[in-house]
Coordinates of C-alpha atoms and ligand atoms in Angstrom, one line a residue:
X21 CA -38.9 -140.2 55.3
X22 CA -37.0 -137.4 52.9
X23 CA -35.1 -140.5 51.0
X24 CA -38.6 -142.0 50.4
X25 CA -40.4 -138.9 49.1
X26 CA -37.3 -138.1 46.6
X27 CA -37.5 -141.5 45.3
X28 CA -41.4 -141.5 44.8
X29 CA -41.0 -138.4 43.1
X30 CA -38.6 -139.4 40.8
X31 CA -40.4 -142.6 39.9
X32 CA -43.6 -140.7 39.3
X33 CA -41.8 -138.2 36.9
X34 CA -39.9 -140.8 34.9
X35 CA -42.9 -142.7 34.5
X36 CA -45.2 -139.9 33.3
X37 CA -42.2 -139.5 30.8
X38 CA -42.4 -143.1 29.6
X39 CA -45.9 -143.0 29.4
X40 CA -45.8 -140.3 27.4
X41 CA -43.3 -141.8 25.0
X42 CA -46.0 -144.5 25.1
X43 CA -43.7 -147.2 26.7
X44 CA -45.8 -149.9 28.9
X45 CA -43.1 -150.8 31.2
X46 CA -39.5 -150.1 32.4
X47 CA -38.8 -153.7 30.1
X48 CA -39.4 -151.7 27.2
X49 CA -36.4 -150.7 25.4
X50 CA -36.3 -147.5 23.0
X51 CA -33.8 -149.5 20.3
X52 CA -33.6 -153.5 20.0
X53 CA -30.2 -155.0 20.5
X54 CA -30.8 -157.9 18.6
X55 CA -29.9 -158.2 14.4
X56 CA -31.2 -161.5 13.4
X57 CA -30.7 -160.6 9.8
X58 CA -27.3 -162.3 9.0
X59 CA -29.1 -165.6 9.7
X60 CA -32.5 -165.1 7.6
X61 CA -32.1 -167.3 4.7
X62 CA -33.8 -164.8 2.4
X63 CA -30.6 -163.2 2.2
X64 CA -29.3 -166.2 0.4
X65 CA -31.9 -166.8 -2.1
X66 CA -30.4 -164.2 -4.5
X67 CA -32.2 -162.4 -6.9
X68 CA -35.8 -164.7 -7.0
X69 CA -36.4 -164.3 -3.0
X70 CA -39.2 -162.2 -1.6
X71 CA -38.3 -158.5 -0.6
X72 CA -36.0 -158.2 2.4
X73 CA -34.8 -155.0 3.1
X74 CA -30.9 -154.0 2.7
X75 CA -28.6 -154.8 5.8
X76 CA -27.5 -151.2 6.1
X77 CA -24.8 -149.3 8.1
X78 CA -26.7 -147.7 10.7
X79 CA -27.7 -144.6 9.0
X80 CA -31.2 -143.0 9.4
X81 CA -32.7 -143.6 6.4
X82 CA -35.2 -140.4 7.5
X83 CA -33.8 -137.1 5.9
X84 CA -31.2 -135.4 8.1
X85 CA -32.3 -132.8 10.6
X86 CA -31.1 -129.8 8.6
X87 CA -32.4 -131.1 5.6
X88 CA -35.9 -132.0 3.5
X89 CA -36.2 -134.3 0.7
X90 CA -37.0 -132.1 -2.2
X91 CA -37.1 -134.8 -5.1
X92 CA -37.4 -138.4 -5.3
X93 CA -36.3 -140.8 -8.6
X94 CA -36.8 -144.2 -7.7
X95 CA -36.3 -147.5 -9.8
X96 CA -38.1 -150.2 -8.7
X97 CA -38.2 -154.0 -9.8
X98 CA -41.4 -155.7 -9.7
X99 CA -42.8 -157.3 -7.0
X100 CA -43.2 -160.8 -6.3
X101 CA -44.0 -162.8 -8.7
X102 CA -44.8 -166.9 -10.1
X103 CA -41.7 -168.0 -11.7
X104 CA -41.5 -167.5 -15.8
X105 CA -42.2 -170.4 -17.6
X106 CA -38.6 -171.6 -18.2
X107 CA -38.3 -172.1 -14.6
X108 CA -41.5 -173.4 -14.0
X109 CA -40.7 -176.0 -16.9
X110 CA -37.5 -176.9 -14.8
X111 CA -39.2 -177.1 -11.6
X112 CA -42.1 -179.3 -13.1
X113 CA -39.3 -181.4 -14.6
X114 CA -37.6 -182.0 -11.3
X115 CA -41.1 -182.6 -9.5
X116 CA -42.1 -185.5 -11.7
X117 CA -38.8 -186.9 -11.4
X118 CA -39.5 -187.2 -7.7
X119 CA -43.2 -188.5 -8.5
X120 CA -41.8 -191.2 -11.0
X121 CA -39.7 -192.7 -8.5
X122 CA -42.9 -194.4 -7.1
X123 CA -42.2 -193.5 -3.4
X124 CA -45.3 -193.4 -1.3
X125 CA -43.9 -192.3 1.7
X126 CA -41.1 -189.9 1.9
X127 CA -38.6 -190.0 4.7
X128 CA -36.0 -187.4 6.1
X129 CA -35.8 -183.9 4.7
X130 CA -38.3 -184.6 2.4
X131 CA -40.9 -186.2 4.6
X132 CA -43.3 -183.2 4.4
X133 CA -44.0 -184.6 0.4
X134 CA -46.3 -187.0 2.0
X135 CA -49.0 -184.0 2.7
X136 CA -47.5 -181.1 0.3
X137 CA -49.1 -179.9 -3.1
X138 CA -47.7 -177.8 -5.6
X139 CA -49.1 -174.3 -5.8
X140 CA -47.8 -174.3 -9.4
X141 CA -51.5 -175.7 -10.8
X142 CA -52.1 -172.4 -13.2
X143 CA -49.7 -172.1 -15.9
X144 CA -51.8 -168.6 -16.7
X145 CA -50.3 -167.4 -13.5
X146 CA -46.8 -168.1 -14.9
X147 CA -44.2 -164.8 -15.1
X148 CA -47.0 -162.8 -13.4
X149 CA -47.2 -161.1 -9.8
X150 CA -48.2 -162.9 -7.1
X151 CA -51.3 -162.0 -5.1
X152 CA -51.7 -164.5 -1.9
X153 CA -49.9 -164.6 1.5
X154 CA -47.7 -162.6 3.1
X155 CA -45.2 -162.2 0.7
X156 CA -47.1 -161.3 -2.3
X157 CA -46.1 -159.1 -5.0
X158 CA -48.8 -157.5 -5.3
X159 CA -49.3 -156.2 -1.9
X160 CA -45.8 -155.7 -1.4
X161 CA -46.2 -152.7 -4.5
X162 CA -49.4 -151.3 -2.5
X163 CA -47.6 -151.2 0.7
X164 CA -44.4 -149.7 -0.9
X165 CA -46.8 -146.9 -2.5
X166 CA -48.5 -146.3 0.7
X167 CA -45.6 -146.2 2.8
X168 CA -44.0 -143.8 0.3
X169 CA -47.1 -141.6 0.4
X170 CA -46.0 -141.1 4.5
X171 CA -42.5 -140.7 3.3
X172 CA -42.8 -138.2 0.1
X173 CA -46.3 -137.4 0.1
X174 CA -45.1 -133.6 0.9
X175 CA -43.6 -133.9 -2.8
X176 CA -47.3 -134.1 -4.3
X177 CA -49.0 -130.6 -4.2
X178 CA -52.4 -132.5 -4.4
X179 CA -53.4 -131.2 -7.8
X180 CA -50.6 -131.9 -10.5
X181 CA -51.3 -135.2 -12.5
X182 CA -47.9 -137.2 -11.7
X183 CA -46.1 -139.6 -14.5
X184 CA -45.6 -143.3 -13.1
X185 CA -43.1 -144.6 -15.7
X186 CA -43.2 -148.9 -16.5
X187 CA -41.5 -150.8 -18.7
X188 CA -43.8 -152.5 -21.3
X189 CA -43.6 -155.9 -19.5
X190 CA -47.0 -157.0 -17.9
X191 CA -45.9 -157.6 -14.3
X192 CA -44.0 -154.5 -14.5
X193 CA -47.0 -152.1 -15.1
X194 CA -48.9 -153.8 -12.6
X195 CA -46.5 -153.2 -9.8
X196 CA -46.3 -149.8 -11.1
X197 CA -50.4 -149.7 -10.8
X198 CA -50.5 -151.3 -7.5
X199 CA -47.5 -148.8 -6.2
X200 CA -49.7 -146.0 -7.6
X201 CA -53.0 -146.9 -6.0
X202 CA -51.1 -147.3 -2.8
X203 CA -49.3 -143.6 -3.5
X204 CA -52.2 -141.5 -4.3
X205 CA -55.1 -143.8 -2.7
X206 CA -58.6 -142.4 -4.1
X207 CA -56.6 -140.0 -6.2
X208 CA -55.3 -143.0 -8.3
X209 CA -57.4 -143.0 -11.2
X210 CA -57.1 -139.4 -11.7
X211 CA -54.0 -137.9 -10.7
X212 CA -51.7 -140.8 -11.8
X213 CA -50.8 -141.0 -15.5
X214 CA -49.5 -144.2 -16.3
X215 CA -46.6 -144.1 -19.1
X216 CA -45.8 -147.4 -20.7
X217 CA -42.5 -147.5 -22.0
X218 CA -41.8 -150.0 -24.9
X219 CA -39.1 -152.5 -23.9
X220 CA -38.1 -152.8 -27.5
X221 CA -34.2 -152.5 -27.9
X222 CA -35.2 -149.7 -30.6
X223 CA -35.9 -147.2 -28.0
X224 CA -32.2 -147.1 -27.5
X225 CA -31.5 -144.6 -24.5
X226 CA -35.2 -143.9 -23.9
X227 CA -36.1 -147.1 -22.1
X228 CA -36.0 -148.4 -18.7
X229 CA -34.2 -151.5 -20.3
X230 CA -31.5 -150.1 -22.6
X231 CA -30.1 -153.0 -24.9
X232 CA -26.4 -152.5 -25.3
X233 CA -26.0 -153.9 -29.1
X234 CA -22.3 -154.1 -28.6
X235 CA -22.5 -156.4 -25.7
X236 CA -22.3 -159.6 -28.0
X237 CA -20.4 -161.9 -24.9
X238 CA -24.0 -161.5 -22.3
X239 CA -25.2 -164.8 -23.6
X240 CA -21.8 -166.8 -22.8
X241 CA -22.1 -165.2 -19.1
X242 CA -24.7 -167.2 -17.4
X243 CA -23.3 -168.6 -14.3
X244 CA -26.5 -170.1 -13.2
X245 CA -25.8 -173.1 -15.5
X246 CA -22.8 -173.7 -13.6
X247 CA -23.4 -176.0 -10.5
X248 CA -21.4 -175.6 -7.2
X249 CA -20.4 -179.0 -4.9
X250 CA -23.1 -178.1 -2.5
X251 CA -26.0 -178.8 -4.6
X252 CA -24.5 -182.1 -5.5
X253 CA -24.3 -182.8 -1.4
X254 CA -28.1 -182.0 -1.4
X255 CA -28.7 -184.2 -4.0
X256 CA -26.6 -187.3 -2.3
X257 CA -29.0 -186.6 0.8
X258 CA -32.3 -187.0 -0.5
X259 CA -31.1 -189.8 -2.5
X260 CA -29.7 -191.8 0.5
X261 CA -32.6 -190.8 2.7
X262 CA -35.0 -192.0 -0.1
X263 CA -33.0 -194.6 -2.0
X264 CA -35.4 -194.8 -4.8
X265 CA -34.5 -191.1 -6.0
X266 CA -31.9 -190.3 -8.4
X267 CA -31.5 -186.6 -8.2
X268 CA -29.0 -184.5 -9.2
X269 CA -27.5 -180.7 -9.0
X270 CA -29.6 -179.7 -11.7
X271 CA -32.5 -181.0 -10.1
X272 CA -31.6 -179.3 -6.6
X273 CA -31.2 -176.1 -8.5
X274 CA -34.8 -176.5 -9.8
X275 CA -36.2 -177.5 -6.4
X276 CA -34.1 -174.5 -4.8
X277 CA -35.9 -172.3 -6.7
X278 CA -39.2 -173.8 -6.4
X279 CA -38.8 -172.7 -2.5
X280 CA -38.2 -169.1 -2.9
X281 CA -41.1 -169.2 -5.2
X282 CA -43.5 -171.3 -3.5
X283 CA -42.6 -168.6 -0.6
X284 CA -44.4 -165.8 -3.0
X285 CA -47.2 -167.0 -3.2
X286 CA -47.8 -168.9 0.6
X287 CA -46.9 -167.7 4.1
X288 CA -44.8 -171.1 4.5
X289 CA -42.5 -173.2 2.4
X290 CA -41.7 -176.5 3.6
X291 CA -38.7 -176.8 0.8
X292 CA -36.8 -174.0 2.3
X293 CA -35.7 -176.4 5.4
X294 CA -35.1 -179.3 3.4
X295 CA -31.5 -177.4 2.5
X296 CA -29.0 -176.5 4.6
X297 CA -27.7 -173.3 4.9
X298 CA -24.5 -174.2 2.8
X299 CA -26.6 -175.0 0.1
X300 CA -28.6 -171.8 0.1
X301 CA -25.6 -169.8 0.2
X302 CA -24.2 -171.6 -2.8
X303 CA -27.2 -171.0 -4.3
X304 CA -27.6 -167.6 -3.8
X305 CA -23.7 -167.2 -5.2
X306 CA -24.4 -168.5 -8.4
X307 CA -27.0 -165.5 -8.8
X308 CA -24.4 -163.3 -7.6
X309 CA -22.1 -164.3 -10.0
X310 CA -24.3 -163.9 -13.0
X311 CA -25.5 -160.4 -11.9
X312 CA -22.0 -159.1 -11.1
X313 CA -20.8 -160.8 -14.8
X314 CA -23.7 -160.5 -16.9
X315 CA -25.3 -157.6 -15.6
X316 CA -23.1 -155.7 -13.2
X317 CA -19.5 -154.4 -12.3
X318 CA -18.2 -157.0 -14.3
X319 CA -19.6 -156.0 -17.5
X320 CA -18.1 -152.8 -18.6
X321 CA -20.8 -152.7 -21.4
X322 CA -23.4 -153.1 -18.9
X323 CA -22.2 -150.2 -16.5
X324 CA -22.7 -148.1 -19.9
X325 CA -26.5 -149.4 -19.9
X326 CA -26.7 -148.1 -16.5
X327 CA -25.1 -144.8 -17.5
X328 CA -28.5 -143.8 -19.2
X329 CA -30.4 -143.6 -15.9
X330 CA -27.8 -142.3 -13.9
X331 CA -27.2 -139.2 -16.3
X332 CA -30.9 -138.7 -16.6
X333 CA -31.0 -138.7 -12.7
X334 CA -28.4 -135.8 -12.7
X335 CA -30.3 -134.0 -15.6
X336 CA -33.5 -134.2 -13.5
X337 CA -32.2 -133.3 -10.1
X338 CA -30.2 -130.3 -11.9
X339 CA -33.6 -129.3 -13.4
X340 CA -34.9 -129.6 -9.7
X341 CA -38.6 -130.3 -8.2
X342 CA -40.2 -127.6 -10.5
X343 CA -39.9 -129.9 -13.6
X344 CA -40.9 -133.1 -11.7
X345 CA -40.7 -134.0 -8.0
X346 CA -41.2 -137.3 -8.3
X347 CA -39.9 -139.8 -10.8
X348 CA -41.5 -143.3 -10.1
X349 CA -39.9 -146.0 -12.4
X350 CA -40.6 -149.7 -12.9
X351 CA -38.3 -152.1 -14.6
X352 CA -36.4 -155.6 -14.0
X353 CA -33.7 -156.8 -11.9
X354 CA -31.3 -156.5 -14.8
X355 CA -31.5 -152.8 -14.8
X356 CA -31.1 -152.5 -11.4
X357 CA -27.8 -153.9 -11.1
X358 CA -26.2 -152.0 -14.2
X359 CA -27.4 -148.6 -12.8
X360 CA -25.9 -149.5 -9.3
X361 CA -22.8 -150.5 -10.8
X362 CA -22.9 -147.3 -13.3
X363 CA -23.0 -145.2 -10.1
X364 CA -20.4 -147.2 -8.2
X365 CA -22.6 -148.3 -5.5
X366 CA -22.0 -152.0 -3.8
X367 CA -19.0 -152.4 -6.2
X368 CA -16.6 -154.8 -4.9
X369 CA -13.2 -153.7 -4.8
X370 CA -12.0 -157.1 -6.6
X371 CA -13.9 -159.4 -9.4
X372 CA -15.9 -161.9 -7.7
X373 CA -14.2 -165.4 -7.8
X374 CA -15.6 -168.1 -9.9
X375 CA -14.3 -171.2 -8.0
X376 CA -14.8 -170.5 -4.3
X377 CA -17.6 -168.9 -2.5
X378 CA -16.6 -165.6 -0.7
X379 CA -18.0 -165.4 2.7
X380 CA -18.6 -162.9 3.9
X381 CA -20.1 -161.9 0.4
X382 CA -19.1 -158.5 -1.1
X383 CA -21.9 -158.7 -3.9
X384 CA -25.3 -160.3 -2.6
X385 CA -28.0 -160.2 -5.0
X386 CA -30.7 -160.8 -2.1
X387 CA -29.4 -157.3 -0.8
X388 CA -29.7 -155.6 -3.9
X389 CA -32.4 -157.0 -6.4
X390 CA -34.7 -159.2 -4.4
X391 CA -38.4 -159.1 -5.7
X392 CA -39.8 -155.5 -5.4
X393 CA -35.9 -154.3 -4.5
X394 CA -35.5 -150.6 -5.4
X395 CA -33.2 -147.8 -5.3
X396 CA -34.4 -144.7 -4.6
X397 CA -32.2 -141.1 -5.1
X398 CA -33.3 -138.3 -2.7
X399 CA -32.2 -134.9 -3.6
X400 CA -31.8 -133.1 -0.3
X401 CA -32.2 -129.8 0.2
X402 CA -30.2 -128.5 3.4
X403 CA -29.6 -125.7 5.4
X404 CA -26.5 -124.7 7.2
X405 CA -25.2 -126.9 10.1
X406 CA -21.8 -126.4 12.1
X407 CA -20.8 -129.3 10.2
X408 CA -21.5 -128.7 6.3
X409 CA -22.9 -125.9 4.0
X410 CA -26.2 -125.3 2.7
X411 CA -27.2 -126.4 -0.3
X412 CA -28.4 -129.1 -2.4
X413 CA -27.1 -132.8 -2.0
X414 CA -27.8 -136.5 -3.2
X415 CA -28.4 -139.8 -1.2
X416 CA -29.0 -143.1 -2.4
X417 CA -31.2 -145.4 -0.4
X418 CA -31.3 -149.1 -1.8
X419 CA -34.1 -151.3 -0.1
X420 CA -34.7 -148.8 2.5
X421 CA -30.6 -148.7 3.7
X422 CA -28.8 -145.5 3.1
X423 CA -25.5 -146.4 1.0
X424 CA -23.1 -143.7 1.0
X425 CA -20.8 -143.0 -2.4
X426 CA -17.2 -144.3 -0.6
X427 CA -15.8 -141.1 -2.2
X428 CA -18.7 -138.3 -1.8
X429 CA -20.5 -138.4 1.7
X430 CA -19.5 -135.1 3.0
X431 CA -22.9 -133.8 3.3
X432 CA -25.7 -134.3 6.0
X433 CA -26.3 -137.8 6.8
X434 CA -23.4 -138.6 4.5
X435 CA -24.9 -137.4 1.3
X436 CA -23.1 -136.4 -1.6
X437 CA -23.2 -132.4 -2.9
X438 CA -24.8 -132.5 -6.2
X439 CA -21.8 -131.0 -8.2
X440 CA -19.8 -134.1 -6.7
X441 CA -22.1 -136.1 -7.8
X442 CA -22.2 -134.7 -11.3
X443 CA -18.5 -135.7 -11.5
X444 CA -19.4 -139.4 -10.6
X445 CA -22.0 -139.3 -13.0
X446 CA -20.2 -137.6 -15.9
X447 CA -17.4 -140.5 -15.5
X448 CA -19.3 -143.5 -16.2
X449 CA -18.8 -144.9 -19.7
X450 CA -21.1 -143.7 -22.3
X451 CA -24.3 -146.0 -23.6
X452 CA -24.6 -144.0 -26.8
X453 CA -21.1 -144.2 -27.7
X454 CA -20.0 -148.1 -26.1
X455 CA -23.4 -149.7 -27.3
X456 CA -23.9 -148.3 -31.0
X457 CA -26.7 -146.6 -30.7
X458 CA -25.8 -143.3 -32.6
X459 CA -25.2 -145.7 -35.7
X460 CA -28.1 -147.8 -35.1
X461 CA -30.0 -144.4 -35.3
X462 CA -32.0 -144.9 -32.1
X463 CA -32.9 -142.5 -29.5
X464 CA -29.6 -141.6 -27.6
X465 CA -30.9 -140.1 -24.2
X466 CA -34.2 -140.9 -21.6
X467 CA -36.8 -138.5 -23.0
X468 CA -39.9 -139.6 -21.3
X469 CA -38.9 -137.6 -18.1
X470 CA -39.5 -134.6 -20.3
X471 CA -42.3 -135.4 -22.0
X472 CA -44.8 -137.6 -20.3
X473 CA -48.2 -138.3 -21.2
X474 CA -50.8 -137.2 -18.7
X475 CA -53.2 -139.5 -20.0
X476 CA -54.8 -141.8 -17.3
X477 CA -56.3 -144.3 -20.2
X478 CA -53.8 -146.7 -19.1
X479 CA -54.1 -146.6 -15.1
X480 CA -56.1 -150.0 -15.3
X481 CA -55.8 -153.2 -16.6
X482 CA -57.3 -153.9 -19.9
X483 CA -58.5 -156.9 -21.7
X484 CA -57.4 -160.6 -20.4
X485 CA -54.6 -160.9 -18.4
X486 CA -51.7 -163.0 -20.8
X487 CA -48.9 -163.5 -19.8
X488 CA -45.8 -161.4 -21.4
X489 CA -48.3 -159.3 -23.2
X490 CA -46.3 -156.2 -24.4
X491 CA -48.2 -152.6 -23.5
X492 CA -46.9 -149.8 -25.7
X493 CA -47.7 -146.2 -25.4
X494 CA -45.9 -145.0 -28.7
Ligands
NAG1698 C1 -34.5 -124.5 6.6 O1 -34.3 -122.9 6.8 C2 -35.7 -122.1 6.3 C3 -35.5 -120.6 6.8 O2 -35.1 -120.9 8.5 C4 -36.6 -122.8 7.2 O3 -37.9 -122.3 6.8 C5 -36.8 -124.3 6.7 O4 -38.0 -125.1 7.2 C6 -35.7 -125.0 7.0 N1 -35.4 -126.4 6.6 C7 -35.3 -127.5 7.1 C8 -35.4 -128.5 6.5 O5 -35.1 -127.8 8.2
NAG1699 C1 -58.8 -136.8 -4.4 O1 -59.5 -137.4 -3.4 C2 -60.4 -136.7 -2.8 C3 -61.2 -137.7 -1.9 O2 -61.8 -138.2 -3.0 C4 -61.0 -135.6 -3.4 O3 -61.5 -135.0 -2.3 C5 -59.9 -134.9 -4.2 O4 -60.6 -133.5 -4.8 C6 -59.2 -135.4 -5.0 N1 -57.9 -134.6 -5.6 C7 -57.9 -134.3 -6.9 C8 -56.6 -133.8 -7.3 O5 -58.4 -135.3 -7.8
NAG1700 C1 -38.8 -153.9 -31.8 O1 -39.4 -152.6 -33.0 C2 -38.7 -153.5 -34.4 C3 -38.8 -152.2 -35.1 O2 -40.3 -151.1 -35.2 C4 -40.4 -154.5 -34.7 O3 -39.4 -154.9 -35.9 C5 -39.9 -155.6 -33.6 O4 -40.9 -156.7 -33.9 C6 -39.8 -155.4 -32.0 N1 -39.8 -155.9 -31.4 C7 -40.5 -156.5 -30.6 C8 -40.4 -157.7 -29.7 O5 -41.5 -156.0 -30.5
NAG1701 C1 -29.8 -184.5 -14.2 O1 -30.4 -184.7 -14.6 C2 -31.4 -184.2 -15.8 C3 -32.2 -185.7 -16.4 O2 -33.5 -185.5 -14.9 C4 -30.7 -183.9 -16.8 O3 -31.2 -183.3 -17.9 C5 -29.6 -183.3 -16.2 O4 -28.9 -182.7 -17.4 C6 -28.8 -184.0 -15.0 N1 -27.6 -182.8 -14.5 C7 -26.5 -183.3 -14.5 C8 -25.5 -181.9 -13.7 O5 -26.4 -184.3 -14.2
NAG1702 C1 -27.2 -136.7 -20.5 O1 -28.8 -136.4 -20.5 C2 -29.0 -134.9 -21.0 C3 -30.7 -134.7 -20.5 O2 -31.6 -135.9 -21.2 C4 -28.8 -135.5 -22.8 O3 -29.3 -134.2 -22.8 C5 -27.2 -135.5 -22.7 O4 -27.2 -136.3 -23.9 C6 -26.8 -137.0 -21.6 N1 -25.5 -137.2 -21.8 C7 -25.1 -138.1 -21.8 C8 -23.5 -138.3 -22.0 O5 -25.8 -139.2 -22.0
NAG1703 C1 -13.1 -168.1 -13.9 O1 -12.2 -166.8 -13.4 C2 -10.9 -167.0 -14.6 C3 -10.1 -166.0 -13.7 O2 -10.9 -164.9 -13.9 C4 -11.3 -166.8 -15.7 O3 -9.8 -167.1 -16.8 C5 -12.4 -168.0 -16.1 O4 -12.5 -168.0 -17.7 C6 -13.7 -167.8 -15.2 N1 -14.3 -168.9 -15.5 C7 -15.7 -169.0 -16.4 C8 -16.2 -170.0 -16.5 O5 -16.1 -167.9 -16.5
NAG1704 C1 -51.2 -140.0 -24.6 O1 -51.6 -141.2 -24.8 C2 -52.9 -141.0 -25.7 C3 -53.6 -142.5 -25.0 O2 -53.0 -143.8 -25.1 C4 -52.6 -141.3 -27.0 O3 -53.5 -141.2 -27.6 C5 -51.7 -139.8 -27.0 O4 -51.2 -140.0 -28.5 C6 -50.6 -139.9 -26.4 N1 -49.6 -138.7 -26.2 C7 -48.7 -138.8 -26.4 C8 -48.0 -137.1 -26.5 O5 -47.8 -139.5 -26.4

């Protein structure tokens, strides 16, 4: 009897606890034990796949217990989009080649073609953000803004007009606007101020797309022109399943990009399943090579390009939240990878091999610059703990995963003391010197964080949507 009542009481007590935490049954776990990310094909679509969170290191992305985020600086790539006109043309070419074969009944991995229709019927959408399906670019931007209102909303005093900075490229501007609507909600029209920064190289360092005039090797380094054996294998497979076909590896590359882009406008792409894991890994790696050697750690001029944002971030963090507590910036993948390289984040210990595919891959672009990819630098204001002194620290959060600096992680939550962060930034090769900016007479530092416009005139689209249309404020 006694035993029984003890048992009942403790069951009751623990069920009350469980209920108060919102668990329904004793089978629900507080933490999942499964990590399926390693098997997600979206980790192999490189920079042209839908957004995925970065595979992290198990560090809580919320501010460490003794700290509060008092300033945030974000650099975000535009959201999911339709292919640009060059990629769209290569996709159309491959599709025409398929249909010109005269095949009326598709077999094997392409059997879905018996019922598939293209999503690329409207050329006016090329280059633009997608707006349909669960991977929609505009949805992604809005959701990010809304989530960040929950996470960083305490940084808005509820009164000030807050600038949002976007490179002058339409899809970048649209991403910034939808983010702003998500963040500010009812207050977007009056409290956000879109600042559109020209992408012209004449902006020098005062830009979200700084151009390195000295980097003359850039055009020669596009690795996506190269082919890897797995892509030829896919061509052979489709051709043997459908003997009237004559696809080659270039066609496969186009069809794989079709798969990645289709997913940005539709919930499901049967194309994705037509390719094997090896083929996707090769497809992703071709892009990783391009990022690494053309706009990443493999090109010292591009590291200098990233110095602009790194240096401006340091200056803003030193000025602190009283100058600007939130700096929301929107640009392209080709600016995010230089900034990461400059900051020494996700830099492989040796150059990427160009004749084999390393696995596991130390430089996975899908983990850095998927569509909607974003780097957030948080300034943390921390009280003393048993382990650390009070002070100001910096953390980098890339696609929602904390990425600690290898040589600077002594602060709470593996953060870096601001003074040590300054040392990291001050060692980056200088954009102005390396890129011939002074000689050309272009602006030598990023100035728009300091002299922003508070006009709300540019918060909404004006005039017709014309792709590649540029907006410029100054
Ligand atoms: C730091 O300490 C001050 C004074 O006790 C307190 O007001 C503040 O909330 C603390 N900050 C954090 C992040 O715990
Ligand atoms: C924000 O929007 C709410 C709801 O419309 C309004 O009451 C409030 O005054 C607005 N704040 C500012 C600063 O405009
Ligand atoms: C960039 O600016 C220069 C100087 O104002 C101008 O001549 C050029 O046409 C601009 N380029 C583009 C792409 O707008
Ligand atoms: C594949 O075929 C197309 C013509 O349909 C051609 O332009 C392209 O160069 C070929 N690629 C390779 C790798 O042979
Ligand atoms: C760093 O930024 C500050 C503030 O904008 C600027 O005065 C300085 O010239 C920049 N330094 C370098 C090396 O780019
Ligand atoms: C591949 O790497 C080797 C060794 O670093 C280099 O010599 C070669 O030029 C590279 N090939 C290409 C196409 O970049
Ligand atoms: C701010 O934007 C408005 C509207 O586009 C423009 O007339 C004004 O000159 C801008 N001010 C500055 C300081 O750039």
